[in-house]
Amino acid sequence: MADKKVNPIKWVPTAYFAMGLPFVVLNMVTVLMFEGLGVDKTLITFWTSLILLPYTLKPLWSPFLELFKTKKFWVLATQFVTGITFVLVALSLGLPCFFSIAIGLLAIVGFSGATHDIACDGVYMSELDEKQQAQYIGWQGAFYNIAKIVATGGLVYLAGMLIKHFIDKGAESHDANVQAWMIIIGLLGAIMILLAVYHLFMLPTGGKSKDGKRSASEVGKELVDVLLDFFRKKNIVYYIAFIILYRFAEGFVMKIVPLFLKASRAEGGLGLDVETIGLYYGTYGAVAFVLGSILAGYYIKWLGLRKALFHLCCIFNIPFVVYTLFSIYQPTEGWLICSGIVFEYFGYGFGFVGLTLFMMQQVAPGKSQMAHYAFASGIMNLGVMLPGMLSGWLCEKLGLWFDKPGGFEPFFIFVLFATIPAFLITYFVPFAHTEENKK
């Protein structure tokens, strides 16, 4: 708790692990949890998408955090809030109206997690100089993605094992799911609380608040000016459309794929158990994502972003055909299903880097670069959230219209058509900032 200098290796990995965990749980793990508890997929996809709205809106309150306390205070407060709220979610799962209560609590986790992102990045940028930021950026990204593997791989796999264990002990399927997910979500809460206690001693302050220098009204006026400046940028309308459409198809796919993998074969799914999904989708897939992200960086460095961007868009969107083929032929071979998931996740990681770098190099540059990158990231999250909210409803409607149980086959065919706008807008996207301009 003292102001002594702490080696960044003692807090950067754990802080970014704590950043990744709530987001991945809200985005992915809750989908499988609610499905196992018998919630309709239209409700699952809508509400588990909507609770991510704070990650889109967080730039609007980020400047105000600097007016009060320290960045460390906000990191610790949000980690404690997230941990305690996860415990409350776990306790709610056995109640008759569990879904409404759990969604309300998870919305609190979403707001807390988004605020944690702001404060944690603030500590990182305040405490480390440029050389150290470059030195530890790999640790930052690695442990954010390790959180993804732990949540969607390890904890989902453990949930599957617990479900089987309780069923073997004589519990009904629903009761087994309730007991298993209460343990998993409770464990998540304990992890977040333990991380908060650890950071109480290891995390640097990130600097004092600026409450004596600026008032809330001054910060608000500055935020409006920065926001207006963002919308005055050259090609900004095209860029906003590009940011939204690049991941448009992914927004539809993200929530449905876990449901498709778990749905019975009679319902048009692949009939995988939770344990297997955790292994294929959450572990091997997440590792493939990390590998794709790393290799994409070298590919862009070799070819340049302008030449590489359309290739990256293709590599990002074309692998969605895997799920279309899976929904048509419903393979039973585990190695084939796992290979398809790994292929899609590798393309996801490889292509995602292109959008991130474009926002950094083409959308963000200017006098408010950090804020404008945050706005662009918020627009990107919104572009994924909105189709995610509609995906369950659309899947059910397409199933009814084409008389396909579960609706997965016509849904994944629709997703292929949803990739077309991404190809067109990426092919013609203008570059406002060239290397020559930057020099």
CSV table of C-alpha atoms in Angstrom, one decimal:
chain,number,residue,atom,x,y,z
A,1,MET,CA,0.0,0.0,0.0
A,2,ALA,CA,3.0,2.2,0.2
A,3,ASP,CA,4.2,4.4,-2.6
A,4,LYS,CA,7.4,2.3,-3.1
A,5,LYS,CA,8.1,1.3,-6.7
A,6,VAL,CA,6.8,-2.2,-7.4
A,7,ASN,CA,8.2,-4.2,-10.3
A,8,PRO,CA,5.6,-4.2,-13.1
A,9,ILE,CA,5.9,-7.9,-13.5
A,10,LYS,CA,4.2,-8.2,-10.1
A,11,TRP,CA,1.1,-6.4,-11.1
A,12,VAL,CA,0.7,-6.1,-14.9
A,13,PRO,CA,-0.1,-9.8,-15.6
A,14,THR,CA,-2.6,-10.1,-12.7
A,15,ALA,CA,-4.3,-6.7,-13.4
A,16,TYR,CA,-4.9,-7.6,-17.0
A,17,PHE,CA,-6.0,-11.1,-16.1
A,18,ALA,CA,-8.6,-9.4,-13.8
A,19,MET,CA,-9.6,-7.1,-16.7
A,20,GLY,CA,-10.2,-10.0,-19.1
A,21,LEU,CA,-12.1,-12.3,-16.8
A,22,PRO,CA,-15.4,-10.4,-16.3
A,23,PHE,CA,-15.7,-9.5,-20.0
A,24,VAL,CA,-15.2,-13.0,-21.2
A,25,VAL,CA,-17.6,-14.4,-18.6
A,26,LEU,CA,-20.3,-11.9,-19.6
A,27,ASN,CA,-19.7,-12.4,-23.3
A,28,MET,CA,-19.3,-16.2,-23.6
A,29,VAL,CA,-19.6,-18.2,-20.4
A,30,THR,CA,-23.1,-16.8,-19.4
A,31,VAL,CA,-24.5,-18.1,-22.8
A,32,LEU,CA,-23.7,-21.7,-21.9
A,33,MET,CA,-24.8,-21.2,-18.3
A,34,PHE,CA,-28.2,-19.9,-19.1
A,35,GLU,CA,-28.7,-22.5,-21.8
A,36,GLY,CA,-28.0,-25.2,-19.3
A,37,LEU,CA,-30.5,-23.6,-17.0
A,38,GLY,CA,-33.2,-23.8,-19.6
A,39,VAL,CA,-33.5,-20.2,-20.7
A,40,ASP,CA,-34.7,-19.6,-24.3
A,41,LYS,CA,-32.0,-18.6,-26.7
A,42,THR,CA,-33.7,-15.4,-27.8
A,43,LEU,CA,-33.6,-14.2,-24.3
A,44,ILE,CA,-30.0,-15.4,-23.8
A,45,THR,CA,-28.6,-13.7,-26.9
A,46,PHE,CA,-30.5,-10.4,-26.3
A,47,TRP,CA,-29.7,-9.9,-22.6
A,48,THR,CA,-26.1,-11.3,-22.6
A,49,SER,CA,-25.4,-8.8,-25.4
A,50,LEU,CA,-27.1,-5.8,-23.8
A,51,ILE,CA,-25.2,-6.2,-20.5
A,52,LEU,CA,-22.1,-5.4,-22.5
A,53,LEU,CA,-23.3,-1.9,-23.3
A,54,PRO,CA,-21.1,-0.3,-20.7
A,55,TYR,CA,-18.0,-1.4,-22.6
A,56,THR,CA,-19.3,0.7,-25.5
A,57,LEU,CA,-20.2,3.8,-23.4
A,58,LYS,CA,-17.2,3.8,-21.0
A,59,PRO,CA,-15.4,6.7,-22.8
A,60,LEU,CA,-18.3,8.9,-21.7
A,61,TRP,CA,-17.4,8.6,-18.0
A,62,SER,CA,-13.7,7.8,-18.1
A,63,PRO,CA,-12.6,11.5,-17.8
A,64,PHE,CA,-14.6,11.9,-14.6
A,65,LEU,CA,-12.7,9.1,-12.8
A,66,GLU,CA,-9.6,11.3,-12.6
A,67,LEU,CA,-11.5,13.8,-10.4
A,68,PHE,CA,-11.8,11.5,-7.5
A,69,LYS,CA,-9.4,9.3,-5.5
A,70,THR,CA,-6.6,7.5,-7.4
A,71,LYS,CA,-6.7,5.1,-10.3
A,72,LYS,CA,-5.7,2.3,-7.9
A,73,PHE,CA,-8.8,3.1,-5.8
A,74,TRP,CA,-11.0,2.5,-8.8
A,75,VAL,CA,-9.2,-0.7,-9.8
A,76,LEU,CA,-9.6,-2.1,-6.3
A,77,ALA,CA,-13.2,-0.9,-5.9
A,78,THR,CA,-14.3,-2.4,-9.2
A,79,GLN,CA,-12.5,-5.7,-8.5
A,80,PHE,CA,-14.2,-6.0,-5.1
A,81,VAL,CA,-17.6,-5.1,-6.6
A,82,THR,CA,-17.2,-7.5,-9.5
A,83,GLY,CA,-16.2,-10.3,-7.1
A,84,ILE,CA,-19.0,-9.7,-4.6
A,85,THR,CA,-21.6,-9.4,-7.5
A,86,PHE,CA,-20.5,-12.7,-9.0
A,87,VAL,CA,-21.1,-14.4,-5.6
A,88,LEU,CA,-24.6,-12.9,-5.6
A,89,VAL,CA,-25.2,-14.2,-9.1
A,90,ALA,CA,-24.2,-17.6,-7.9
A,91,LEU,CA,-26.7,-17.5,-5.0
A,92,SER,CA,-29.5,-16.3,-7.3
A,93,LEU,CA,-29.3,-19.3,-9.7
A,94,GLY,CA,-31.5,-21.5,-7.4
A,95,LEU,CA,-34.3,-18.9,-7.2
A,96,PRO,CA,-37.6,-19.2,-9.2
A,97,CYS,CA,-37.0,-15.9,-11.0
A,98,PHE,CA,-33.2,-16.4,-11.3
A,99,PHE,CA,-32.9,-15.1,-14.8
A,100,SER,CA,-34.1,-11.5,-14.1
A,101,ILE,CA,-32.1,-11.3,-10.9
A,102,ALA,CA,-28.9,-12.7,-12.5
A,103,ILE,CA,-29.1,-10.4,-15.5
A,104,GLY,CA,-29.6,-7.4,-13.3
A,105,LEU,CA,-26.5,-8.4,-11.2
A,106,LEU,CA,-24.5,-9.2,-14.4
A,107,ALA,CA,-25.3,-5.7,-15.6
A,108,ILE,CA,-23.6,-4.4,-12.5
A,109,VAL,CA,-20.6,-6.6,-13.4
A,110,GLY,CA,-20.6,-5.0,-16.9
A,111,PHE,CA,-20.5,-1.5,-15.5
A,112,SER,CA,-17.9,-2.4,-12.9
A,113,GLY,CA,-15.8,-4.3,-15.5
A,114,ALA,CA,-15.9,-1.4,-18.0
A,115,THR,CA,-14.8,1.1,-15.3
A,116,HIS,CA,-12.1,-1.3,-14.2
A,117,ASP,CA,-10.7,-1.3,-17.8
A,118,ILE,CA,-10.4,2.5,-17.7
A,119,ALA,CA,-8.7,2.7,-14.4
A,120,CYS,CA,-6.4,-0.3,-15.1
A,121,ASP,CA,-5.2,1.2,-18.4
A,122,GLY,CA,-4.7,4.5,-16.6
A,123,VAL,CA,-2.4,2.9,-14.0
A,124,TYR,CA,-0.5,1.2,-16.8
A,125,MET,CA,0.1,4.4,-18.7
A,126,SER,CA,0.7,6.6,-15.6
A,127,GLU,CA,3.2,4.3,-13.9
A,128,LEU,CA,5.2,3.0,-16.9
A,129,ASP,CA,7.3,5.1,-19.2
A,130,GLU,CA,7.1,4.5,-23.0
A,131,LYS,CA,10.0,2.0,-22.9
A,132,GLN,CA,8.4,0.0,-20.1
A,133,GLN,CA,5.0,0.2,-21.8
A,134,ALA,CA,6.5,-1.5,-24.9
A,135,GLN,CA,8.4,-4.0,-22.7
A,136,TYR,CA,5.2,-5.2,-20.8
A,137,ILE,CA,2.7,-4.9,-23.6
A,138,GLY,CA,3.2,-8.6,-24.4
A,139,TRP,CA,2.5,-9.5,-20.8
A,140,GLN,CA,-0.6,-7.4,-20.9
A,141,GLY,CA,-2.1,-9.0,-24.0
A,142,ALA,CA,-1.0,-12.5,-23.0
A,143,PHE,CA,-2.7,-12.5,-19.6
A,144,TYR,CA,-5.8,-10.9,-21.0
A,145,ASN,CA,-6.1,-13.8,-23.3
A,146,ILE,CA,-5.1,-16.3,-20.6
A,147,ALA,CA,-8.2,-15.1,-18.8
A,148,LYS,CA,-10.2,-16.0,-21.9
A,149,ILE,CA,-8.6,-19.5,-21.8
A,150,VAL,CA,-9.3,-19.9,-18.1
A,151,ALA,CA,-12.9,-18.8,-18.3
A,152,THR,CA,-14.1,-20.3,-21.6
A,153,GLY,CA,-11.8,-23.3,-21.4
A,154,GLY,CA,-10.9,-24.3,-17.9
A,155,LEU,CA,-14.0,-23.1,-16.0
A,156,VAL,CA,-16.4,-24.3,-18.7
A,157,TYR,CA,-14.7,-27.6,-18.8
A,158,LEU,CA,-14.9,-27.8,-15.0
A,159,ALA,CA,-18.6,-26.9,-15.2
A,160,GLY,CA,-19.1,-29.8,-17.6
A,161,MET,CA,-17.3,-32.2,-15.2
A,162,LEU,CA,-19.5,-31.0,-12.2
A,163,ILE,CA,-22.7,-31.4,-14.2
A,164,LYS,CA,-21.8,-35.0,-15.0
A,165,HIS,CA,-20.8,-35.6,-11.4
A,166,PHE,CA,-24.1,-34.3,-10.0
A,167,ILE,CA,-26.1,-36.3,-12.6
A,168,ASP,CA,-24.2,-39.5,-11.7
A,169,LYS,CA,-25.1,-38.7,-8.0
A,170,GLY,CA,-28.8,-38.9,-9.1
A,171,ALA,CA,-29.6,-35.2,-9.7
A,172,GLU,CA,-31.9,-34.1,-12.5
A,173,SER,CA,-30.3,-32.3,-15.4
A,174,HIS,CA,-31.6,-28.9,-14.4
A,175,ASP,CA,-30.6,-29.3,-10.8
A,176,ALA,CA,-27.2,-30.6,-11.8
A,177,ASN,CA,-26.7,-27.5,-13.9
A,178,VAL,CA,-27.8,-25.2,-11.1
A,179,GLN,CA,-25.4,-26.8,-8.6
A,180,ALA,CA,-22.5,-26.8,-11.1
A,181,TRP,CA,-22.9,-23.2,-12.2
A,182,MET,CA,-23.3,-21.9,-8.7
A,183,ILE,CA,-19.9,-23.4,-7.9
A,184,ILE,CA,-18.3,-22.0,-11.1
A,185,ILE,CA,-19.7,-18.4,-10.7
A,186,GLY,CA,-19.0,-18.4,-7.0
A,187,LEU,CA,-15.4,-19.5,-7.8
A,188,LEU,CA,-15.2,-16.5,-10.2
A,189,GLY,CA,-16.3,-14.2,-7.5
A,190,ALA,CA,-13.6,-15.6,-5.1
A,191,ILE,CA,-10.9,-15.2,-7.8
A,192,MET,CA,-11.8,-11.5,-8.3
A,193,ILE,CA,-11.9,-10.8,-4.6
A,194,LEU,CA,-8.5,-12.5,-4.1
A,195,LEU,CA,-7.0,-10.5,-7.0
A,196,ALA,CA,-8.4,-7.3,-5.3
A,197,VAL,CA,-6.7,-8.2,-2.1
A,198,TYR,CA,-3.4,-9.0,-3.9
A,199,HIS,CA,-3.6,-5.6,-5.8
A,200,LEU,CA,-4.2,-3.8,-2.5
A,201,PHE,CA,-0.6,-4.5,-1.7
A,202,MET,CA,1.0,-4.7,-5.2
A,203,LEU,CA,-0.7,-2.2,-7.4
A,204,PRO,CA,0.9,1.3,-7.7
A,205,THR,CA,-1.4,4.3,-7.2
A,206,GLY,CA,-1.4,5.5,-10.8
A,207,GLY,CA,-1.2,9.1,-9.7
A,208,LYS,CA,-3.4,11.3,-7.5
A,209,SER,CA,-6.8,12.7,-8.6
A,210,LYS,CA,-7.0,16.0,-10.3
A,211,ASP,CA,-10.0,17.3,-8.3
A,212,GLY,CA,-8.1,20.5,-7.4
A,213,LYS,CA,-7.4,21.4,-11.0
A,214,ARG,CA,-10.6,20.8,-12.9
A,215,SER,CA,-14.3,20.8,-12.1
A,216,ALA,CA,-16.8,18.2,-13.3
A,217,SER,CA,-18.4,20.9,-15.6
A,218,GLU,CA,-15.0,21.6,-17.2
A,219,VAL,CA,-14.3,17.9,-17.7
A,220,GLY,CA,-17.8,17.6,-19.3
A,221,LYS,CA,-17.2,20.5,-21.7
A,222,GLU,CA,-13.8,19.1,-22.6
A,223,LEU,CA,-15.4,15.7,-23.3
A,224,VAL,CA,-18.0,17.3,-25.6
A,225,ASP,CA,-15.2,19.1,-27.5
A,226,VAL,CA,-13.2,15.9,-28.0
A,227,LEU,CA,-16.4,14.1,-29.1
A,228,LEU,CA,-17.2,16.8,-31.7
A,229,ASP,CA,-13.6,16.8,-32.9
A,230,PHE,CA,-13.9,13.1,-33.5
A,231,PHE,CA,-17.0,13.5,-35.8
A,232,ARG,CA,-15.1,16.3,-37.7
A,233,LYS,CA,-12.4,13.9,-38.8
A,234,LYS,CA,-11.9,13.3,-42.5
A,235,ASN,CA,-13.8,10.2,-43.8
A,236,ILE,CA,-15.3,9.7,-40.4
A,237,VAL,CA,-18.7,8.5,-41.6
A,238,TYR,CA,-17.1,5.9,-43.9
A,239,TYR,CA,-14.8,4.9,-41.0
A,240,ILE,CA,-17.7,4.4,-38.6
A,241,ALA,CA,-19.5,2.3,-41.2
A,242,PHE,CA,-16.2,0.3,-41.7
A,243,ILE,CA,-15.7,-0.3,-38.0
A,244,ILE,CA,-19.3,-1.6,-37.6
A,245,LEU,CA,-19.4,-3.7,-40.8
A,246,TYR,CA,-16.0,-5.3,-40.4
A,247,ARG,CA,-17.3,-7.4,-37.5
A,248,PHE,CA,-21.0,-7.4,-38.5
A,249,ALA,CA,-21.2,-11.1,-39.3
A,250,GLU,CA,-19.2,-12.0,-36.1
A,251,GLY,CA,-21.8,-10.1,-34.0
A,252,PHE,CA,-24.4,-12.6,-35.2
A,253,VAL,CA,-22.2,-15.7,-34.8
A,254,MET,CA,-20.7,-15.0,-31.4
A,255,LYS,CA,-23.6,-15.9,-29.2
A,256,ILE,CA,-25.1,-18.6,-31.4
A,257,VAL,CA,-22.0,-20.8,-31.9
A,258,PRO,CA,-21.9,-22.1,-28.3
A,259,LEU,CA,-25.6,-22.8,-28.4
A,260,PHE,CA,-25.2,-24.6,-31.8
A,261,LEU,CA,-22.4,-26.7,-30.4
A,262,LYS,CA,-24.5,-27.8,-27.4
A,263,ALA,CA,-27.9,-28.2,-29.1
A,264,SER,CA,-28.9,-31.8,-29.8
A,265,ARG,CA,-28.6,-33.2,-33.3
A,266,ALA,CA,-32.4,-33.4,-33.5
A,267,GLU,CA,-32.4,-29.6,-33.0
A,268,GLY,CA,-29.8,-29.1,-35.8
A,269,GLY,CA,-26.8,-28.8,-33.4
A,270,LEU,CA,-23.7,-30.9,-32.8
A,271,GLY,CA,-24.7,-32.3,-29.5
A,272,LEU,CA,-21.5,-31.6,-27.7
A,273,ASP,CA,-21.4,-31.6,-23.9
A,274,VAL,CA,-20.2,-28.6,-21.9
A,275,GLU,CA,-17.0,-30.3,-21.0
A,276,THR,CA,-16.1,-30.8,-24.7
A,277,ILE,CA,-17.1,-27.3,-25.6
A,278,GLY,CA,-14.8,-26.0,-23.0
A,279,LEU,CA,-11.9,-28.0,-24.4
A,280,TYR,CA,-12.5,-27.4,-28.2
A,281,TYR,CA,-14.0,-23.9,-28.2
A,282,GLY,CA,-12.6,-22.4,-25.0
A,283,THR,CA,-9.1,-23.9,-24.9
A,284,TYR,CA,-7.9,-24.9,-28.4
A,285,GLY,CA,-9.9,-22.2,-30.1
A,286,ALA,CA,-8.6,-19.5,-27.7
A,287,VAL,CA,-5.0,-20.6,-28.2
A,288,ALA,CA,-5.5,-20.5,-32.0
A,289,PHE,CA,-6.8,-16.9,-31.6
A,290,VAL,CA,-3.7,-15.8,-29.8
A,291,LEU,CA,-1.4,-17.5,-32.4
A,292,GLY,CA,-3.4,-15.8,-35.2
A,293,SER,CA,-3.1,-12.4,-33.6
A,294,ILE,CA,0.7,-12.8,-33.2
A,295,LEU,CA,1.3,-13.9,-36.8
A,296,ALA,CA,-1.0,-11.2,-38.1
A,297,GLY,CA,1.3,-8.6,-36.6
A,298,TYR,CA,4.3,-9.9,-38.6
A,299,TYR,CA,2.2,-10.2,-41.7
A,300,ILE,CA,1.2,-6.5,-41.5
A,301,LYS,CA,4.7,-5.5,-40.7
A,302,TRP,CA,5.9,-7.3,-43.9
A,303,LEU,CA,3.1,-6.1,-46.3
A,304,GLY,CA,1.9,-2.9,-44.7
A,305,LEU,CA,-1.6,-2.3,-43.5
A,306,ARG,CA,-3.0,-0.7,-46.7
A,307,LYS,CA,-2.1,-3.8,-48.7
A,308,ALA,CA,-2.9,-6.3,-46.0
A,309,LEU,CA,-6.3,-5.0,-44.8
A,310,PHE,CA,-8.5,-6.7,-47.4
A,311,HIS,CA,-6.6,-10.0,-47.0
A,312,LEU,CA,-7.2,-9.7,-43.2
A,313,CYS,CA,-10.9,-9.0,-43.7
A,314,CYS,CA,-11.2,-12.1,-45.9
A,315,ILE,CA,-9.3,-14.2,-43.3
A,316,PHE,CA,-11.5,-12.8,-40.6
A,317,ASN,CA,-14.9,-13.5,-42.3
A,318,ILE,CA,-14.5,-16.4,-44.7
A,319,PRO,CA,-13.9,-19.0,-41.9
A,320,PHE,CA,-17.5,-18.5,-40.7
A,321,VAL,CA,-18.3,-21.0,-43.5
A,322,VAL,CA,-17.1,-23.7,-41.1
A,323,TYR,CA,-20.3,-23.3,-39.1
A,324,THR,CA,-22.4,-23.3,-42.2
A,325,LEU,CA,-20.9,-26.6,-43.3
A,326,PHE,CA,-21.2,-28.0,-39.7
A,327,SER,CA,-24.9,-27.1,-39.6
A,328,ILE,CA,-25.6,-28.8,-43.0
A,329,TYR,CA,-23.6,-32.0,-42.5
A,330,GLN,CA,-23.6,-32.2,-38.6
A,331,PRO,CA,-20.3,-34.2,-38.4
A,332,THR,CA,-19.7,-36.5,-35.5
A,333,GLU,CA,-15.9,-36.8,-35.6
A,334,GLY,CA,-14.4,-34.9,-32.7
A,335,TRP,CA,-11.2,-34.1,-34.5
A,336,LEU,CA,-13.1,-32.6,-37.4
A,337,ILE,CA,-15.2,-30.4,-35.2
A,338,CYS,CA,-12.2,-29.3,-33.2
A,339,SER,CA,-10.2,-28.6,-36.4
A,340,GLY,CA,-13.0,-26.4,-37.8
A,341,ILE,CA,-13.3,-24.4,-34.5
A,342,VAL,CA,-9.5,-23.9,-34.4
A,343,PHE,CA,-9.5,-22.8,-38.1
A,344,GLU,CA,-12.3,-20.2,-37.4
A,345,TYR,CA,-10.6,-18.9,-34.3
A,346,PHE,CA,-7.2,-18.6,-36.0
A,347,GLY,CA,-8.9,-16.5,-38.7
A,348,TYR,CA,-10.7,-14.5,-36.0
A,349,GLY,CA,-7.4,-13.6,-34.3
A,350,PHE,CA,-5.5,-13.0,-37.5
A,351,GLY,CA,-8.2,-10.7,-39.0
A,352,PHE,CA,-9.1,-8.8,-35.8
A,353,VAL,CA,-5.6,-7.3,-35.6
A,354,GLY,CA,-6.3,-5.5,-38.9
A,355,LEU,CA,-9.3,-3.6,-37.5
A,356,THR,CA,-7.5,-2.7,-34.3
A,357,LEU,CA,-4.5,-1.3,-36.1
A,358,PHE,CA,-6.7,0.6,-38.6
A,359,MET,CA,-8.4,2.3,-35.7
A,360,MET,CA,-5.1,3.2,-34.1
A,361,GLN,CA,-3.4,4.5,-37.3
A,362,GLN,CA,-6.3,5.9,-39.4
A,363,VAL,CA,-9.2,6.8,-37.0
A,364,ALA,CA,-7.4,7.9,-33.8
A,365,PRO,CA,-4.5,10.2,-34.9
A,366,GLY,CA,-4.9,13.8,-33.8
A,367,LYS,CA,-4.6,15.9,-30.7
A,368,SER,CA,-7.0,13.6,-28.7
A,369,GLN,CA,-5.6,10.3,-30.0
A,370,MET,CA,-6.3,8.2,-26.9
A,371,ALA,CA,-9.8,9.5,-26.5
A,372,HIS,CA,-10.6,9.0,-30.2
A,373,TYR,CA,-9.3,5.5,-30.1
A,374,ALA,CA,-11.6,4.8,-27.1
A,375,PHE,CA,-14.6,6.2,-29.1
A,376,ALA,CA,-13.7,4.0,-32.1
A,377,SER,CA,-13.5,1.0,-29.8
A,378,GLY,CA,-16.8,1.8,-28.3
A,379,ILE,CA,-18.4,2.0,-31.8
A,380,MET,CA,-16.8,-1.4,-32.6
A,381,ASN,CA,-18.3,-2.9,-29.5
A,382,LEU,CA,-21.7,-1.5,-30.4
A,383,GLY,CA,-21.4,-2.9,-33.9
A,384,VAL,CA,-21.0,-6.4,-32.4
A,385,MET,CA,-23.5,-6.0,-29.6
A,386,LEU,CA,-26.5,-5.0,-31.8
A,387,PRO,CA,-26.4,-8.1,-34.1
A,388,GLY,CA,-25.7,-10.2,-31.0
A,389,MET,CA,-28.9,-9.0,-29.4
A,390,LEU,CA,-30.9,-10.0,-32.5
A,391,SER,CA,-29.1,-13.3,-33.3
A,392,GLY,CA,-31.3,-15.6,-31.1
A,393,TRP,CA,-34.5,-14.1,-32.5
A,394,LEU,CA,-33.3,-14.3,-36.0
A,395,CYS,CA,-32.1,-17.9,-35.6
A,396,GLU,CA,-35.5,-19.0,-34.3
A,397,LYS,CA,-37.4,-17.1,-37.1
A,398,LEU,CA,-35.3,-18.5,-39.9
A,399,GLY,CA,-35.8,-22.0,-38.4
A,400,LEU,CA,-39.6,-21.5,-38.6
A,401,TRP,CA,-39.5,-19.9,-42.1
A,402,PHE,CA,-37.4,-22.7,-43.6
A,403,ASP,CA,-38.8,-25.5,-41.4
A,404,LYS,CA,-35.4,-26.3,-39.9
A,405,PRO,CA,-35.3,-27.4,-36.3
A,406,GLY,CA,-33.2,-25.0,-34.2
A,407,GLY,CA,-32.8,-22.7,-37.2
A,408,PHE,CA,-29.0,-23.1,-37.2
A,409,GLU,CA,-28.6,-24.1,-40.9
A,410,PRO,CA,-30.4,-21.1,-42.4
A,411,PHE,CA,-28.9,-18.8,-39.8
A,412,PHE,CA,-25.3,-19.7,-40.7
A,413,ILE,CA,-26.2,-19.4,-44.4
A,414,PHE,CA,-27.5,-15.9,-43.6
A,415,VAL,CA,-24.2,-15.1,-41.8
A,416,LEU,CA,-22.3,-15.8,-45.0
A,417,PHE,CA,-24.4,-13.1,-46.8
A,418,ALA,CA,-23.8,-10.8,-43.8
A,419,THR,CA,-20.1,-10.9,-44.6
A,420,ILE,CA,-20.5,-9.3,-48.0
A,421,PRO,CA,-20.8,-5.6,-46.7
A,422,ALA,CA,-17.5,-6.1,-44.9
A,423,PHE,CA,-15.7,-7.2,-48.1
A,424,LEU,CA,-17.1,-4.3,-50.1
A,425,ILE,CA,-16.4,-1.5,-47.5
A,426,THR,CA,-12.9,-2.8,-46.7
A,427,TYR,CA,-11.9,-3.0,-50.4
A,428,PHE,CA,-12.7,0.7,-50.9
A,429,VAL,CA,-11.8,2.1,-47.5
A,430,PRO,CA,-9.7,5.3,-47.8
A,431,PHE,CA,-6.5,5.8,-45.9
A,432,ALA,CA,-6.3,9.4,-44.5
A,433,HIS,CA,-2.9,9.0,-42.9
A,434,THR,CA,-0.1,7.5,-44.9
A,435,GLU,CA,3.4,6.9,-43.7
A,436,GLU,CA,4.6,9.9,-45.6
A,437,ASN,CA,2.0,12.1,-43.8
A,438,LYS,CA,3.1,10.8,-40.4
A,439,LYS,CA,6.7,11.6,-41.1
